[in-house]
Short mmCIF file of C-alpha atoms in Angstrom, two decimals:
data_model
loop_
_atom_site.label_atom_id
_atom_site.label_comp_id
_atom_site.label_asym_id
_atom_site.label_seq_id
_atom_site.Cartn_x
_atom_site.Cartn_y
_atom_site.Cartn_z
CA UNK A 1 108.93 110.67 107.23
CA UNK A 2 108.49 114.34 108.14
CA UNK A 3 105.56 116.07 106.09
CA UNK A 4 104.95 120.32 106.68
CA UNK A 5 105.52 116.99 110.22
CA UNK A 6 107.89 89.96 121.76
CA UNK A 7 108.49 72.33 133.05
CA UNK A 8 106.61 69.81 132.17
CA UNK A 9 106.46 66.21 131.94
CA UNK A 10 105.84 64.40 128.36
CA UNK A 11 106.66 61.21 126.54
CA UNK A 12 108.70 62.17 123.98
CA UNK A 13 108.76 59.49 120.55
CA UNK A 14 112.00 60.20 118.47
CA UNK A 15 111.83 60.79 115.00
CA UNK A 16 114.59 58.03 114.34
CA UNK A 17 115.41 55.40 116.76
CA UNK A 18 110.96 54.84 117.11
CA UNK A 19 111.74 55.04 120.80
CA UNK A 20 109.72 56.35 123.73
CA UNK A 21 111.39 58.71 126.02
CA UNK A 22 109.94 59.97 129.41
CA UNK A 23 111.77 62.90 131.66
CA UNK A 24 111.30 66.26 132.12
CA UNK A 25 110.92 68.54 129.44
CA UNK A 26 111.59 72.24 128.84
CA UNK A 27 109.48 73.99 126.76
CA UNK A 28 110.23 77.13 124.73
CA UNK A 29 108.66 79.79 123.56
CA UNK A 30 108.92 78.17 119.67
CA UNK A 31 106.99 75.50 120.12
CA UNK A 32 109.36 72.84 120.83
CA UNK A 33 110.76 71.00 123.51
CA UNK A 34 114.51 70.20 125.35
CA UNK A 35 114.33 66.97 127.21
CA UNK A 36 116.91 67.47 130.25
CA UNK A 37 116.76 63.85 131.56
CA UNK A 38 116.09 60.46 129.65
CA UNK A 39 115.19 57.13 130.21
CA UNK A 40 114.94 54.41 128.01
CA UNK A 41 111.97 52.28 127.30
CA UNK A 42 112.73 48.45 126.51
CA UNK A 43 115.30 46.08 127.13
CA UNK A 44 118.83 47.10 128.49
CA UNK A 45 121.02 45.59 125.79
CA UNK A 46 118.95 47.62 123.39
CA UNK A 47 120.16 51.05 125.78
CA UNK A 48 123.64 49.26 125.61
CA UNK A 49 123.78 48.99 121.86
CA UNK A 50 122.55 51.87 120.91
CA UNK A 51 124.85 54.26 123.27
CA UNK A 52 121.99 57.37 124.22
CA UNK A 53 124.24 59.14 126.49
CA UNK A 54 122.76 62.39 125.92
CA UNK A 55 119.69 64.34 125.23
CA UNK A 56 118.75 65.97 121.76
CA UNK A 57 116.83 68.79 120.48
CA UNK A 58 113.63 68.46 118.37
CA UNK A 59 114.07 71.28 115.20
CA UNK A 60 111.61 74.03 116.18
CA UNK A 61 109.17 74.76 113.78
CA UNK A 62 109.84 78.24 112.81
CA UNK A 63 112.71 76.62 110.85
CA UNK A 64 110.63 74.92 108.68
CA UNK A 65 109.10 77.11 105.81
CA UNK A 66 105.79 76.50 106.69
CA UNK A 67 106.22 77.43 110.00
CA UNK A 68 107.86 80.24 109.71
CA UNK A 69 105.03 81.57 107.60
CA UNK A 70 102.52 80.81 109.97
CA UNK A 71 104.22 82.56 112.65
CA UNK A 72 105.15 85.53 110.57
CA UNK A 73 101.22 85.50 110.31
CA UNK A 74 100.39 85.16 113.35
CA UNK A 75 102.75 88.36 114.57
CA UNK A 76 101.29 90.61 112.12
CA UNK A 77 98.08 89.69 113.09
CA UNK A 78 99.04 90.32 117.00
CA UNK A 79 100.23 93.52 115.29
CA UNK A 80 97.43 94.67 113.09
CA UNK A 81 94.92 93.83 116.16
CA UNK A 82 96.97 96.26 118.70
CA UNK A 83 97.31 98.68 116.11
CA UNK A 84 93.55 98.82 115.05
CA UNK A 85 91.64 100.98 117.74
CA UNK A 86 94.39 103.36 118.06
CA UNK A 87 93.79 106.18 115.03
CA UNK A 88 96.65 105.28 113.07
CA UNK A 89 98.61 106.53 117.07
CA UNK A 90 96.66 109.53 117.85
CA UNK A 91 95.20 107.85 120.40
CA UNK A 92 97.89 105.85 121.54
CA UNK A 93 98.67 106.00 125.43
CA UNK A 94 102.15 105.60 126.56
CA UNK A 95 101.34 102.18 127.65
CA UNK A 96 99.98 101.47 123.84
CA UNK A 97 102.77 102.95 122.40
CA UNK A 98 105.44 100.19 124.58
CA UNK A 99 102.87 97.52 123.15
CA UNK A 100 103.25 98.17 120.18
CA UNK A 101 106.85 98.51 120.09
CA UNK A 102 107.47 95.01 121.71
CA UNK A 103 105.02 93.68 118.53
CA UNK A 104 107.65 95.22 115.96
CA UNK A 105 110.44 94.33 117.47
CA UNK A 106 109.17 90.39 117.39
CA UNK A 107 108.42 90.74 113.69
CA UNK A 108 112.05 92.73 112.91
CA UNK A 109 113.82 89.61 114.55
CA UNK A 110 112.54 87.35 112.26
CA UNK A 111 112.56 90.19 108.65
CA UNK A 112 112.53 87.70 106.25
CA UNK A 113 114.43 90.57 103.59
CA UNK A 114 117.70 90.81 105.18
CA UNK A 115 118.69 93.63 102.56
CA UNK A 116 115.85 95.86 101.95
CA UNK A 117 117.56 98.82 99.49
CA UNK A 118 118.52 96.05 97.31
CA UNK A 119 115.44 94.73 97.11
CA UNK A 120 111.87 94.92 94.73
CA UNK A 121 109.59 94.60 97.79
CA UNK A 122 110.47 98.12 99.22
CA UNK A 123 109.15 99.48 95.96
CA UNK A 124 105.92 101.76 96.09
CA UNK A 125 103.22 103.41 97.59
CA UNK A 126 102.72 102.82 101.28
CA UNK A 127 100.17 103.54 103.47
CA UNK A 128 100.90 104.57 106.82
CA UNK A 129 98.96 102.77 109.23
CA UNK A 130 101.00 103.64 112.73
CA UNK A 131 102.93 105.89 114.05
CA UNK A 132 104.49 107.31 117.22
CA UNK A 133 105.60 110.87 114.85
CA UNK A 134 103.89 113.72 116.88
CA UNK A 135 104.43 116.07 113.89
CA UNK A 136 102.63 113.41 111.02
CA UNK A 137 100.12 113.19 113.05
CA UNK A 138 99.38 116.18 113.73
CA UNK A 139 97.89 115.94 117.28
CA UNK A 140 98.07 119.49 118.27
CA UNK A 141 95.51 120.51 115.25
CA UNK A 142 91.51 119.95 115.46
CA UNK A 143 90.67 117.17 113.69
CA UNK A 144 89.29 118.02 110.97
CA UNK A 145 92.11 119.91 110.19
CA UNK A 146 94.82 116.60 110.01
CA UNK A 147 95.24 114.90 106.97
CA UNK A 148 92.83 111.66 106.67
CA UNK A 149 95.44 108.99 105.12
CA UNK A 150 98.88 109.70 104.73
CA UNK A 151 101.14 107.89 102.25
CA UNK A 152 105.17 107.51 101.40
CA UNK A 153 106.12 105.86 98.11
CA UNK A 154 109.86 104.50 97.41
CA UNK A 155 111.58 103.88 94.02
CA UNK A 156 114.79 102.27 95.21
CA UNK A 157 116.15 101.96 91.66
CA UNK A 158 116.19 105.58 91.27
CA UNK A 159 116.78 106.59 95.39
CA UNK A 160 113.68 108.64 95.52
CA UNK A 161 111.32 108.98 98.05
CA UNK A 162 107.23 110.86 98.12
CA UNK A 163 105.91 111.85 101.82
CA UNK A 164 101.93 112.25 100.62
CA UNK A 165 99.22 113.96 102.77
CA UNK A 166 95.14 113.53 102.05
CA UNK A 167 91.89 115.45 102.55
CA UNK A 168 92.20 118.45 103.34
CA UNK A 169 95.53 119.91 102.16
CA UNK A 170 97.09 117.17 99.98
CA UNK A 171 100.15 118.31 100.81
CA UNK A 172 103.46 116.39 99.61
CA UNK A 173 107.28 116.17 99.38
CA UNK A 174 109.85 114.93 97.27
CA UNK A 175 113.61 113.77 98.18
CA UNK A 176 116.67 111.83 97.36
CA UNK A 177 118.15 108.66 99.30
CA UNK A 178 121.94 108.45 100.10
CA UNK A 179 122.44 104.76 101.21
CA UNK A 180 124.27 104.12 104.21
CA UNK A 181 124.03 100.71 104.32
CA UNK A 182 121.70 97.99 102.83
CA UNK A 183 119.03 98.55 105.34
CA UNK A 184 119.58 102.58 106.57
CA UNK A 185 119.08 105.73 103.79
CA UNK A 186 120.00 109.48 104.75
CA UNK A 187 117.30 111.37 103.69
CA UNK A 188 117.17 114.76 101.87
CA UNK A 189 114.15 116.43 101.08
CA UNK A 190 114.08 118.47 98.19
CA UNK A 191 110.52 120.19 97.37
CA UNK A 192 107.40 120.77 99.49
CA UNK A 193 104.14 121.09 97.51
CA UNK A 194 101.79 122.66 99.15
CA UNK A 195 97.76 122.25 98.35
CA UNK A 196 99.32 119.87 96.05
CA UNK A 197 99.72 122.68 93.30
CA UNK A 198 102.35 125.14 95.07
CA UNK A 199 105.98 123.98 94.37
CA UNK A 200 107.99 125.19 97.48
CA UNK A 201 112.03 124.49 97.71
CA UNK A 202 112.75 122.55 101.12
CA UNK A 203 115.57 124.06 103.13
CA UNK A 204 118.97 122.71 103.32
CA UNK A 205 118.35 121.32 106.94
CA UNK A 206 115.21 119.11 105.85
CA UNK A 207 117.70 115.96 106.20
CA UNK A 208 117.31 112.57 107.99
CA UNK A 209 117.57 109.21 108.34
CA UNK A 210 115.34 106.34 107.73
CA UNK A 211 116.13 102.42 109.06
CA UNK A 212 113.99 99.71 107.32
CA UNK A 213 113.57 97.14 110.10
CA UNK A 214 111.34 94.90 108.72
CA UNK A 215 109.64 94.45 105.11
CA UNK A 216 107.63 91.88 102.91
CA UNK A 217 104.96 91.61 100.43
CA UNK A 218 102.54 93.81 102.54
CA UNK A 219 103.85 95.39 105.41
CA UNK A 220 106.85 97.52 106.23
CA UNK A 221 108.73 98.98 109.48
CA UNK A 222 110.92 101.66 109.79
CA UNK A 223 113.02 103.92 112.34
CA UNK A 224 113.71 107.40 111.81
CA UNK A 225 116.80 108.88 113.64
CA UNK A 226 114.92 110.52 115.96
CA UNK A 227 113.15 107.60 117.44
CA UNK A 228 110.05 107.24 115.63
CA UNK A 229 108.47 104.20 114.86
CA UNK A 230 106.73 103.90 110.99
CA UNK A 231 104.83 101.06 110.07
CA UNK A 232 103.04 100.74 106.70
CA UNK A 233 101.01 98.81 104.71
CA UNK A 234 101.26 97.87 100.51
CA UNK A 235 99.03 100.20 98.61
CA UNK A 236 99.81 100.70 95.67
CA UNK A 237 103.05 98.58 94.26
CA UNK A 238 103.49 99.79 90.81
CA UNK A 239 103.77 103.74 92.06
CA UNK A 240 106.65 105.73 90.34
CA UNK A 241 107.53 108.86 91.89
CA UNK A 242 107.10 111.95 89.82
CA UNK A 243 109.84 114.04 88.41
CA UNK A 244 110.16 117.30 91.28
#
């Protein structure tokens, strides 16, 4: 996106025989729990008849719908919250910048869109809200010299892609996508334009790759093939990307 730059004892009740169960229990990190060791409450023909020779597994919730949306919630949240003090990574220490990459890489196990390039919610105009991209950011420069907001739009039914800077050059770029595979795009940037008036051809070697690790209604992760970490929030959904 180059611009020019995550033992304890219980009584169990089971769901179907209306038993109690009481052993030791291991809990996971999803919320629900393994019993390892079982003993029946009430009479011993009743054990007899009904055979429990082994233990069972409660579903965990993030199975359920429900569930799974509250703890998609909940790790965006953990997200937004690291991600909030941190001047969209300016400011990020090293330390910061291993936090945060432990958040996304929680939320990109569970991407609910499996194939992002062939889907709707990858289209428009996103704002970047993180990054670990030295040369977007622009750290070497005074402040007042780096652009305020930065944005990059997608139109996946026609492959093209808009790197957008703010206040105070309003530079931008348009390229092409080559898909690689339903979640990874080569990217070739085509032309620069500069004060946002100035059309400028992009050299041959302004080429790269994007990976969309994680995407939904309102936030959006990507790797670049040089390591960066992107993450971006829903703007503006109907965007279409300008003829070059």
């Amino acid at each position: 996106m180059a611009l020019p730059t995550c033992l304890k004892s219980e009584i169990l009740m089971s769901p179907v025989l209306g038993r109690q169960f009481s052993g030791n229990l291991v809990k996971w990190d999803s919320g629900f729990a393994v019993p390892t060791r079982l003993r029946l409450s009430g009479r011993t023909d009743d054990r007899e008849r009904l055979k429990i020779r082994a233990a069972f597994t409660f579903p965990p919730a993030f199975l359920t719908k429900g569930g799974r949306d509250a703890k998609l919630k909940e790790l965006k949240q953990d997200l937004y919250d690291a991600i909030a003090p941190l001047d969209r990574g300016a400011k990020a220490t090293p330390d910061d910048q291993r936090q945060i990459d432990q958040l996304a890489r929680k939320l990109e196990a569970v991407n609910p869109t499996k194939a992002p390039l062939k889907s709707d919610l990858l289209n428009g105009k996103w704002e970047l809200i993180y990054t670990t991209s030295v040369s977007i950011l622009q750290i070497k420069k005074p402040r007042f010299l780096r652009s305020i907001t930065n944005y990059q739009a997608i139109n996946a039914d026609t492959l093209r892609v808009q790197n957008m800077e703010t206040f105070p050059f309003f530079n931008s770029v348009i390229g092409t996508l080559r898909p690689l595979n339903p979640r990874k795009v080569a990217v070739k940037l085509e032309r620069f334009r500069i004060l946002g008036l100035i059309p400028v051809n992009a050299p041959d070697t302004a080429r790269g790759e994007l990976e969309i690790t994680y995407v939904d209604e309102e936030l959006r992760l990507s790797r670049g093939d040089k390591g960066n970490l992107f993450i971006l929030k829903m703007f503006d959904r109907s965007y279409r990307i300008p003829p070059p």
